[in-house]
Amino acid sequence: MRAEIERLVEEIKQSVGLLRRHLDVDQATARLAELNKLAEDPELWNDPQKAQKLMQERTSLEDALAGIGKVENELEDNVGMIELGEAEGDDAVVAEAEAALKALKKEVARRELEALLSGEADRFDTYLEVHAGAGGTESQDWASMLLRMYVRWAEKRGFKIEYLEETEGEEAGIKSATIQISGHNAYGWLKTEAGVHRLVRISPYDSNARRHTSFSSVQIFPVVDTSIKIDINESDVRVDTMRSGGAGGQHVNKTESAVRLTHIPTGVAVVCQAGRSQHKNRAQAWDMLRARLYEIELKKREEKAAAEQAAKTDIGWGHQIRSYVLQPYQMVKDLRTGVQTSDTAGVLDGDLDEFMAATLAQRAFGGGPGSVEDVD
């Protein structure tokens, strides 16, 4: 075979090896057999929530195992076709099989990315919080732009979005907002977006049309599965009730029903005002608090926890994970991976997969740039 084809085949084999190690094929096969046996139990659907989680896990394992098998079979078939084509001097057969190998490499790359979403909480739904930094109207408008960006990303994937809290800015935008995004691997994808986001643009609120730099932060934490027990001492939690506020309409309810819970030992606070009753908001707030404390424990287990937490300590210079420059040129640049694009409109409309993929790969495999220069 030609050297370039041999390299392509070797790259696919290496990727398949990584996939097998990430999945742990033997363990996954045993778990799938266990899940298939459980699925045959007629009493399974007596607990619909548990049954749904079990079926989701079974489908995920089936897809992953079948995907590896499919790639291995196609690789073997196409290598055989190339060898046969070369032996018979049939360049058309060789070219067709080579094109199939290139397509297979893309398929393996996609499956590699999916394999990265194998963390303890990656399959969970997620809460997403946006907080405006210092800077008044500018940062509050930027916070609303970020919120829309993530809503659009979720909509494109067919995920469900629920607004839990939204506090309007004085003149425009939002001071803060919390939404719940529900969908397959929602937390696994969005966990890469936690940190400070920087915007540079000509301000629409400045009569002198000067450039302004604004900061807003994004926090991500998983919706805790009911199978995971998070014990919280109620005496450690301060409960405050208040009048709901925000954009109104379908998003929030302006009644005396909003609930804030503050976990005194950690200082973690959550607010829920989406429901029409204080009882419903209180229950939702407790779920959010458990999720936040669970997320803290997850962070402690990760090698890069210290760096990630440091990125959230201040919403300002030196802590941003990504810069979005709209003037005098168009550029979005991730300061962790170096990934950048001039398609700012696309990014702000939710085209974030390239950034998420690069960060996931960096976390899983290491590498990447030692340092990335910010854009002006």
mmCIF file of N, CA, C and O in Angstrom, residues 2-82:
data_model
loop_
_atom_site.group_PDB
_atom_site.id
_atom_site.type_symbol
_atom_site.label_atom_id
_atom_site.label_comp_id
_atom_site.label_asym_id
_atom_site.label_seq_id
_atom_site.Cartn_x
_atom_site.Cartn_y
_atom_site.Cartn_z
ATOM 1 N N ARG A 2 0.351 2.306 -0.588
ATOM 2 C CA ARG A 2 1.081 3.573 -0.581
ATOM 3 C C ARG A 2 1.266 4.060 0.853
ATOM 4 O O ARG A 2 0.464 3.767 1.742
ATOM 5 N N ALA A 3 2.317 4.843 1.043
ATOM 6 C CA ALA A 3 2.662 5.293 2.396
ATOM 7 C C ALA A 3 1.532 6.106 3.039
ATOM 8 O O ALA A 3 1.239 5.947 4.231
ATOM 9 N N GLU A 4 0.855 6.948 2.216
ATOM 10 C CA GLU A 4 -0.204 7.777 2.799
ATOM 11 C C GLU A 4 -1.395 6.941 3.246
ATOM 12 O O GLU A 4 -2.045 7.250 4.255
ATOM 13 N N ILE A 5 -1.666 5.840 2.517
ATOM 14 C CA ILE A 5 -2.759 4.954 2.925
ATOM 15 C C ILE A 5 -2.376 4.195 4.193
ATOM 16 O O ILE A 5 -3.180 4.011 5.105
ATOM 17 N N GLU A 6 -1.115 3.750 4.255
ATOM 18 C CA GLU A 6 -0.647 3.054 5.454
ATOM 19 C C GLU A 6 -0.750 3.954 6.686
ATOM 20 O O GLU A 6 -1.142 3.487 7.770
ATOM 21 N N ARG A 7 -0.409 5.239 6.518
ATOM 22 C CA ARG A 7 -0.522 6.178 7.646
ATOM 23 C C ARG A 7 -1.980 6.331 8.075
ATOM 24 O O ARG A 7 -2.291 6.373 9.274
ATOM 25 N N LEU A 8 -2.878 6.426 7.081
ATOM 26 C CA LEU A 8 -4.296 6.572 7.371
ATOM 27 C C LEU A 8 -4.821 5.361 8.139
ATOM 28 O O LEU A 8 -5.551 5.507 9.140
ATOM 29 N N VAL A 9 -4.441 4.169 7.688
ATOM 30 C CA VAL A 9 -4.867 2.938 8.359
ATOM 31 C C VAL A 9 -4.344 2.896 9.789
ATOM 32 O O VAL A 9 -5.061 2.537 10.726
ATOM 33 N N GLU A 10 -3.080 3.285 9.966
ATOM 34 C CA GLU A 10 -2.477 3.258 11.302
ATOM 35 C C GLU A 10 -3.166 4.254 12.238
ATOM 36 O O GLU A 10 -3.396 3.960 13.414
ATOM 37 N N GLU A 11 -3.510 5.425 11.710
ATOM 38 C CA GLU A 11 -4.207 6.429 12.526
ATOM 39 C C GLU A 11 -5.570 5.916 12.976
ATOM 40 O O GLU A 11 -5.973 6.123 14.124
ATOM 41 N N ILE A 12 -6.283 5.246 12.074
ATOM 42 C CA ILE A 12 -7.588 4.703 12.440
ATOM 43 C C ILE A 12 -7.437 3.612 13.501
ATOM 44 O O ILE A 12 -8.191 3.560 14.472
ATOM 45 N N LYS A 13 -6.426 2.750 13.348
ATOM 46 C CA LYS A 13 -6.184 1.693 14.336
ATOM 47 C C LYS A 13 -5.878 2.281 15.710
ATOM 48 O O LYS A 13 -6.362 1.786 16.733
ATOM 49 N N GLN A 14 -5.066 3.324 15.728
ATOM 50 C CA GLN A 14 -4.738 3.959 17.006
ATOM 51 C C GLN A 14 -5.989 4.554 17.652
ATOM 52 O O GLN A 14 -6.189 4.443 18.870
ATOM 53 N N SER A 15 -6.828 5.162 16.835
ATOM 54 C CA SER A 15 -8.058 5.755 17.360
ATOM 55 C C SER A 15 -8.997 4.682 17.899
ATOM 56 O O SER A 15 -9.627 4.864 18.945
ATOM 57 N N VAL A 16 -9.073 3.565 17.200
ATOM 58 C CA VAL A 16 -9.916 2.465 17.677
ATOM 59 C C VAL A 16 -9.379 1.936 19.010
ATOM 60 O O VAL A 16 -10.146 1.627 19.930
ATOM 61 N N GLY A 17 -8.051 1.855 19.120
ATOM 62 C CA GLY A 17 -7.451 1.425 20.382
ATOM 63 C C GLY A 17 -7.820 2.354 21.529
ATOM 64 O O GLY A 17 -8.135 1.901 22.636
ATOM 65 N N LEU A 18 -7.780 3.662 21.258
ATOM 66 C CA LEU A 18 -8.180 4.636 22.277
ATOM 67 C C LEU A 18 -9.648 4.460 22.654
ATOM 68 O O LEU A 18 -10.012 4.523 23.840
ATOM 69 N N LEU A 19 -10.487 4.239 21.658
ATOM 70 C CA LEU A 19 -11.906 4.027 21.926
ATOM 71 C C LEU A 19 -12.121 2.807 22.821
ATOM 72 O O LEU A 19 -12.913 2.849 23.773
ATOM 73 N N ARG A 20 -11.437 1.739 22.530
ATOM 74 C CA ARG A 20 -11.588 0.506 23.316
ATOM 75 C C ARG A 20 -11.135 0.725 24.750
ATOM 76 O O ARG A 20 -11.767 0.233 25.701
ATOM 77 N N ARG A 21 -10.035 1.470 24.927
ATOM 78 C CA ARG A 21 -9.544 1.713 26.284
ATOM 79 C C ARG A 21 -10.486 2.639 27.052
ATOM 80 O O ARG A 21 -10.741 2.427 28.240
ATOM 81 N N HIS A 22 -10.979 3.677 26.384
ATOM 82 C CA HIS A 22 -11.903 4.603 27.049
ATOM 83 C C HIS A 22 -13.172 3.887 27.490
ATOM 84 O O HIS A 22 -13.673 4.106 28.590
ATOM 85 N N LEU A 23 -13.687 3.036 26.630
ATOM 86 C CA LEU A 23 -14.938 2.355 26.945
ATOM 87 C C LEU A 23 -14.726 1.198 27.909
ATOM 88 O O LEU A 23 -15.625 0.869 28.683
ATOM 89 N N ASP A 24 -13.521 0.602 27.894
ATOM 90 C CA ASP A 24 -13.249 -0.642 28.611
ATOM 91 C C ASP A 24 -14.237 -1.693 28.113
ATOM 92 O O ASP A 24 -15.239 -2.010 28.771
ATOM 93 N N VAL A 25 -13.959 -2.216 26.923
ATOM 94 C CA VAL A 25 -14.898 -3.056 26.194
ATOM 95 C C VAL A 25 -15.373 -4.254 27.013
ATOM 96 O O VAL A 25 -16.569 -4.579 27.021
ATOM 97 N N ASP A 26 -14.470 -4.910 27.730
ATOM 98 C CA ASP A 26 -14.867 -6.095 28.511
ATOM 99 C C ASP A 26 -15.875 -5.711 29.600
ATOM 100 O O ASP A 26 -16.889 -6.391 29.783
ATOM 101 N N GLN A 27 -15.570 -4.628 30.294
ATOM 102 C CA GLN A 27 -16.474 -4.185 31.357
ATOM 103 C C GLN A 27 -17.808 -3.712 30.783
ATOM 104 O O GLN A 27 -18.878 -3.994 31.327
ATOM 105 N N ALA A 28 -17.743 -3.001 29.658
ATOM 106 C CA ALA A 28 -18.973 -2.503 29.037
ATOM 107 C C ALA A 28 -19.842 -3.652 28.540
ATOM 108 O O ALA A 28 -21.077 -3.616 28.660
ATOM 109 N N THR A 29 -19.217 -4.696 28.002
ATOM 110 C CA THR A 29 -19.972 -5.862 27.519
ATOM 111 C C THR A 29 -20.674 -6.566 28.676
ATOM 112 O O THR A 29 -21.843 -6.967 28.562
ATOM 113 N N ALA A 30 -19.963 -6.707 29.791
ATOM 114 C CA ALA A 30 -20.561 -7.342 30.964
ATOM 115 C C ALA A 30 -21.718 -6.504 31.513
ATOM 116 O O ALA A 30 -22.769 -7.043 31.897
ATOM 117 N N ARG A 31 -21.534 -5.185 31.534
ATOM 118 C CA ARG A 31 -22.593 -4.307 32.041
ATOM 119 C C ARG A 31 -23.812 -4.341 31.127
ATOM 120 O O ARG A 31 -24.957 -4.336 31.603
ATOM 121 N N LEU A 32 -23.589 -4.408 29.816
ATOM 122 C CA LEU A 32 -24.704 -4.465 28.873
ATOM 123 C C LEU A 32 -25.506 -5.752 29.080
ATOM 124 O O LEU A 32 -26.748 -5.733 29.029
ATOM 125 N N ALA A 33 -24.817 -6.862 29.305
ATOM 126 C CA ALA A 33 -25.514 -8.124 29.562
ATOM 127 C C ALA A 33 -26.363 -8.006 30.825
ATOM 128 O O ALA A 33 -27.503 -8.504 30.884
ATOM 129 N N GLU A 34 -25.821 -7.334 31.837
ATOM 130 C CA GLU A 34 -26.557 -7.130 33.082
ATOM 131 C C GLU A 34 -27.798 -6.269 32.853
ATOM 132 O O GLU A 34 -28.892 -6.562 33.363
ATOM 133 N N LEU A 35 -27.640 -5.201 32.062
ATOM 134 C CA LEU A 35 -28.766 -4.311 31.782
ATOM 135 C C LEU A 35 -29.833 -5.011 30.948
ATOM 136 O O LEU A 35 -31.040 -4.797 31.154
ATOM 137 N N ASN A 36 -29.417 -5.856 30.004
ATOM 138 C CA ASN A 36 -30.382 -6.606 29.198
ATOM 139 C C ASN A 36 -31.215 -7.538 30.071
ATOM 140 O O ASN A 36 -32.425 -7.707 29.857
ATOM 141 N N LYS A 37 -30.575 -8.128 31.059
ATOM 142 C CA LYS A 37 -31.290 -9.007 31.983
ATOM 143 C C LYS A 37 -32.282 -8.216 32.829
ATOM 144 O O LYS A 37 -33.428 -8.640 33.032
ATOM 145 N N LEU A 38 -31.851 -7.055 33.302
ATOM 146 C CA LEU A 38 -32.739 -6.209 34.103
ATOM 147 C C LEU A 38 -33.920 -5.720 33.275
ATOM 148 O O LEU A 38 -35.039 -5.584 33.790
ATOM 149 N N ALA A 39 -33.678 -5.448 31.991
ATOM 150 C CA ALA A 39 -34.745 -4.937 31.122
ATOM 151 C C ALA A 39 -35.841 -5.968 30.901
ATOM 152 O O ALA A 39 -36.969 -5.613 30.517
ATOM 153 N N GLU A 40 -35.534 -7.243 31.126
ATOM 154 C CA GLU A 40 -36.531 -8.295 30.959
ATOM 155 C C GLU A 40 -37.446 -8.448 32.163
ATOM 156 O O GLU A 40 -38.437 -9.179 32.100
ATOM 157 N N ASP A 41 -37.122 -7.759 33.251
ATOM 158 C CA ASP A 41 -37.939 -7.835 34.466
ATOM 159 C C ASP A 41 -39.250 -7.083 34.248
ATOM 160 O O ASP A 41 -39.234 -5.865 34.017
ATOM 161 N N PRO A 42 -40.415 -7.756 34.319
ATOM 162 C CA PRO A 42 -41.702 -7.082 34.081
ATOM 163 C C PRO A 42 -42.033 -6.004 35.099
ATOM 164 O O PRO A 42 -42.873 -5.139 34.841
ATOM 165 N N GLU A 43 -41.365 -6.025 36.236
ATOM 166 C CA GLU A 43 -41.636 -5.032 37.280
ATOM 167 C C GLU A 43 -40.778 -3.777 37.118
ATOM 168 O O GLU A 43 -40.907 -2.834 37.908
ATOM 169 N N LEU A 44 -39.938 -3.775 36.101
ATOM 170 C CA LEU A 44 -39.024 -2.645 35.915
ATOM 171 C C LEU A 44 -39.772 -1.326 35.802
ATOM 172 O O LEU A 44 -39.397 -0.321 36.416
ATOM 173 N N TRP A 45 -40.846 -1.311 35.019
ATOM 174 C CA TRP A 45 -41.553 -0.065 34.743
ATOM 175 C C TRP A 45 -42.490 0.366 35.874
ATOM 176 O O TRP A 45 -43.216 1.344 35.730
ATOM 177 N N ASN A 46 -42.446 -0.350 36.989
ATOM 178 C CA ASN A 46 -43.163 0.135 38.179
ATOM 179 C C ASN A 46 -42.528 1.421 38.693
ATOM 180 O O ASN A 46 -43.157 2.211 39.394
ATOM 181 N N ASP A 47 -41.255 1.595 38.341
ATOM 182 C CA ASP A 47 -40.533 2.826 38.674
ATOM 183 C C ASP A 47 -40.071 3.428 37.339
ATOM 184 O O ASP A 47 -38.958 3.146 36.890
ATOM 185 N N PRO A 48 -40.925 4.250 36.698
ATOM 186 C CA PRO A 48 -40.610 4.760 35.353
ATOM 187 C C PRO A 48 -39.306 5.529 35.273
ATOM 188 O O PRO A 48 -38.563 5.419 34.285
ATOM 189 N N GLN A 49 -38.998 6.313 36.309
ATOM 190 C CA GLN A 49 -37.774 7.114 36.272
ATOM 191 C C GLN A 49 -36.544 6.216 36.276
ATOM 192 O O GLN A 49 -35.611 6.405 35.490
ATOM 193 N N LYS A 50 -36.560 5.198 37.135
ATOM 194 C CA LYS A 50 -35.437 4.264 37.190
ATOM 195 C C LYS A 50 -35.328 3.492 35.882
ATOM 196 O O LYS A 50 -34.221 3.279 35.355
ATOM 197 N N ALA A 51 -36.485 3.086 35.342
ATOM 198 C CA ALA A 51 -36.490 2.335 34.091
ATOM 199 C C ALA A 51 -35.930 3.159 32.942
ATOM 200 O O ALA A 51 -35.170 2.650 32.107
ATOM 201 N N GLN A 52 -36.295 4.424 32.896
ATOM 202 C CA GLN A 52 -35.817 5.293 31.824
ATOM 203 C C GLN A 52 -34.299 5.455 31.892
ATOM 204 O O GLN A 52 -33.607 5.390 30.865
ATOM 205 N N LYS A 53 -33.755 5.633 33.090
ATOM 206 C CA LYS A 53 -32.305 5.767 33.250
ATOM 207 C C LYS A 53 -31.603 4.486 32.797
ATOM 208 O O LYS A 53 -30.561 4.534 32.118
ATOM 209 N N LEU A 54 -32.205 3.332 33.170
ATOM 210 C CA LEU A 54 -31.595 2.058 32.798
ATOM 211 C C LEU A 54 -31.586 1.889 31.285
ATOM 212 O O LEU A 54 -30.573 1.475 30.699
ATOM 213 N N MET A 55 -32.692 2.224 30.648
ATOM 214 C CA MET A 55 -32.770 2.071 29.195
ATOM 215 C C MET A 55 -31.831 3.028 28.475
ATOM 216 O O MET A 55 -31.248 2.688 27.440
ATOM 217 N N GLN A 56 -31.665 4.224 29.020
ATOM 218 C CA GLN A 56 -30.731 5.186 28.428
ATOM 219 C C GLN A 56 -29.305 4.656 28.490
ATOM 220 O O GLN A 56 -28.547 4.760 27.521
ATOM 221 N N GLU A 57 -28.943 4.068 29.647
ATOM 222 C CA GLU A 57 -27.605 3.513 29.795
ATOM 223 C C GLU A 57 -27.410 2.338 28.841
ATOM 224 O O GLU A 57 -26.356 2.198 28.212
ATOM 225 N N ARG A 58 -28.440 1.500 28.701
ATOM 226 C CA ARG A 58 -28.335 0.351 27.804
ATOM 227 C C ARG A 58 -28.143 0.804 26.355
ATOM 228 O O ARG A 58 -27.281 0.280 25.637
ATOM 229 N N THR A 59 -28.928 1.787 25.936
ATOM 230 C CA THR A 59 -28.815 2.295 24.568
ATOM 231 C C THR A 59 -27.440 2.882 24.312
ATOM 232 O O THR A 59 -26.842 2.676 23.253
ATOM 233 N N SER A 60 -26.936 3.630 25.301
ATOM 234 C CA SER A 60 -25.613 4.249 25.157
ATOM 235 C C SER A 60 -24.522 3.192 24.985
ATOM 236 O O SER A 60 -23.643 3.318 24.121
ATOM 237 N N LEU A 61 -24.572 2.128 25.814
ATOM 238 C CA LEU A 61 -23.566 1.068 25.713
ATOM 239 C C LEU A 61 -23.703 0.305 24.401
ATOM 240 O O LEU A 61 -22.698 -0.035 23.765
ATOM 241 N N GLU A 62 -24.944 0.022 23.990
ATOM 242 C CA GLU A 62 -25.160 -0.673 22.717
ATOM 243 C C GLU A 62 -24.573 0.120 21.558
ATOM 244 O O GLU A 62 -23.890 -0.445 20.693
ATOM 245 N N ASP A 63 -24.828 1.421 21.545
ATOM 246 C CA ASP A 63 -24.326 2.266 20.462
ATOM 247 C C ASP A 63 -22.798 2.292 20.444
ATOM 248 O O ASP A 63 -22.164 2.221 19.382
ATOM 249 N N ALA A 64 -22.206 2.415 21.635
ATOM 250 C CA ALA A 64 -20.748 2.509 21.715
ATOM 251 C C ALA A 64 -20.081 1.211 21.259
ATOM 252 O O ALA A 64 -19.123 1.225 20.473
ATOM 253 N N LEU A 65 -20.583 0.080 21.745
ATOM 254 C CA LEU A 65 -19.992 -1.213 21.370
ATOM 255 C C LEU A 65 -20.213 -1.515 19.896
ATOM 256 O O LEU A 65 -19.303 -1.987 19.197
ATOM 257 N N ALA A 66 -21.432 -1.254 19.413
ATOM 258 C CA ALA A 66 -21.719 -1.495 17.998
ATOM 259 C C ALA A 66 -20.880 -0.588 17.110
ATOM 260 O O ALA A 66 -20.433 -0.997 16.030
ATOM 261 N N GLY A 67 -20.642 0.648 17.571
ATOM 262 C CA GLY A 67 -19.845 1.589 16.795
ATOM 263 C C GLY A 67 -18.411 1.117 16.621
ATOM 264 O O GLY A 67 -17.838 1.209 15.521
ATOM 265 N N ILE A 68 -17.824 0.598 17.688
ATOM 266 C CA ILE A 68 -16.450 0.090 17.596
ATOM 267 C C ILE A 68 -16.391 -1.096 16.642
ATOM 268 O O ILE A 68 -15.496 -1.195 15.784
ATOM 269 N N GLY A 69 -17.356 -2.005 16.766
ATOM 270 C CA GLY A 69 -17.392 -3.157 15.878
ATOM 271 C C GLY A 69 -17.543 -2.759 14.419
ATOM 272 O O GLY A 69 -16.888 -3.325 13.531
ATOM 273 N N LYS A 70 -18.402 -1.774 14.172
ATOM 274 C CA LYS A 70 -18.629 -1.302 12.806
ATOM 275 C C LYS A 70 -17.353 -0.716 12.211
ATOM 276 O O LYS A 70 -16.996 -0.989 11.059
ATOM 277 N N VAL A 71 -16.643 0.085 12.991
ATOM 278 C CA VAL A 71 -15.405 0.703 12.506
ATOM 279 C C VAL A 71 -14.362 -0.366 12.195
ATOM 280 O O VAL A 71 -13.691 -0.322 11.147
ATOM 281 N N GLU A 72 -14.213 -1.332 13.092
ATOM 282 C CA GLU A 72 -13.219 -2.391 12.875
ATOM 283 C C GLU A 72 -13.542 -3.204 11.620
ATOM 284 O O GLU A 72 -12.638 -3.548 10.839
ATOM 285 N N ASN A 73 -14.812 -3.515 11.417
ATOM 286 C CA ASN A 73 -15.209 -4.290 10.234
ATOM 287 C C ASN A 73 -14.968 -3.504 8.946
ATOM 288 O O ASN A 73 -14.464 -4.051 7.952
ATOM 289 N N GLU A 74 -15.342 -2.223 8.953
ATOM 290 C CA GLU A 74 -15.166 -1.401 7.754
ATOM 291 C C GLU A 74 -13.680 -1.193 7.453
ATOM 292 O O GLU A 74 -13.277 -1.152 6.279
ATOM 293 N N LEU A 75 -12.878 -1.050 8.498
ATOM 294 C CA LEU A 75 -11.435 -0.897 8.298
ATOM 295 C C LEU A 75 -10.876 -2.144 7.613
ATOM 296 O O LEU A 75 -10.132 -2.047 6.622
ATOM 297 N N GLU A 76 -11.233 -3.305 8.130
ATOM 298 C CA GLU A 76 -10.744 -4.561 7.558
ATOM 299 C C GLU A 76 -11.216 -4.718 6.108
ATOM 300 O O GLU A 76 -10.429 -5.102 5.230
ATOM 301 N N ASP A 77 -12.494 -4.410 5.865
ATOM 302 C CA ASP A 77 -13.045 -4.563 4.508
ATOM 303 C C ASP A 77 -12.323 -3.655 3.511
ATOM 304 O O ASP A 77 -11.978 -4.089 2.394
ATOM 305 N N ASN A 78 -12.100 -2.395 3.895
ATOM 306 C CA ASN A 78 -11.493 -1.442 2.965
ATOM 307 C C ASN A 78 -10.004 -1.722 2.744
ATOM 308 O O ASN A 78 -9.498 -1.506 1.637
ATOM 309 N N VAL A 79 -9.303 -2.187 3.765
ATOM 310 C CA VAL A 79 -7.911 -2.584 3.578
ATOM 311 C C VAL A 79 -7.841 -3.756 2.599
ATOM 312 O O VAL A 79 -6.979 -3.800 1.705
ATOM 313 N N GLY A 80 -8.784 -4.696 2.758
ATOM 314 C CA GLY A 80 -8.836 -5.823 1.829
ATOM 315 C C GLY A 80 -9.116 -5.384 0.401
ATOM 316 O O GLY A 80 -8.506 -5.899 -0.554
ATOM 317 N N MET A 81 -10.014 -4.404 0.249
ATOM 318 C CA MET A 81 -10.317 -3.888 -1.091
ATOM 319 C C MET A 81 -9.104 -3.211 -1.712
ATOM 320 O O MET A 81 -8.834 -3.365 -2.916
ATOM 321 N N ILE A 82 -8.354 -2.470 -0.907
ATOM 322 C CA ILE A 82 -7.167 -1.790 -1.425
ATOM 323 C C ILE A 82 -6.128 -2.812 -1.870
ATOM 324 O O ILE A 82 -5.526 -2.685 -2.955
#
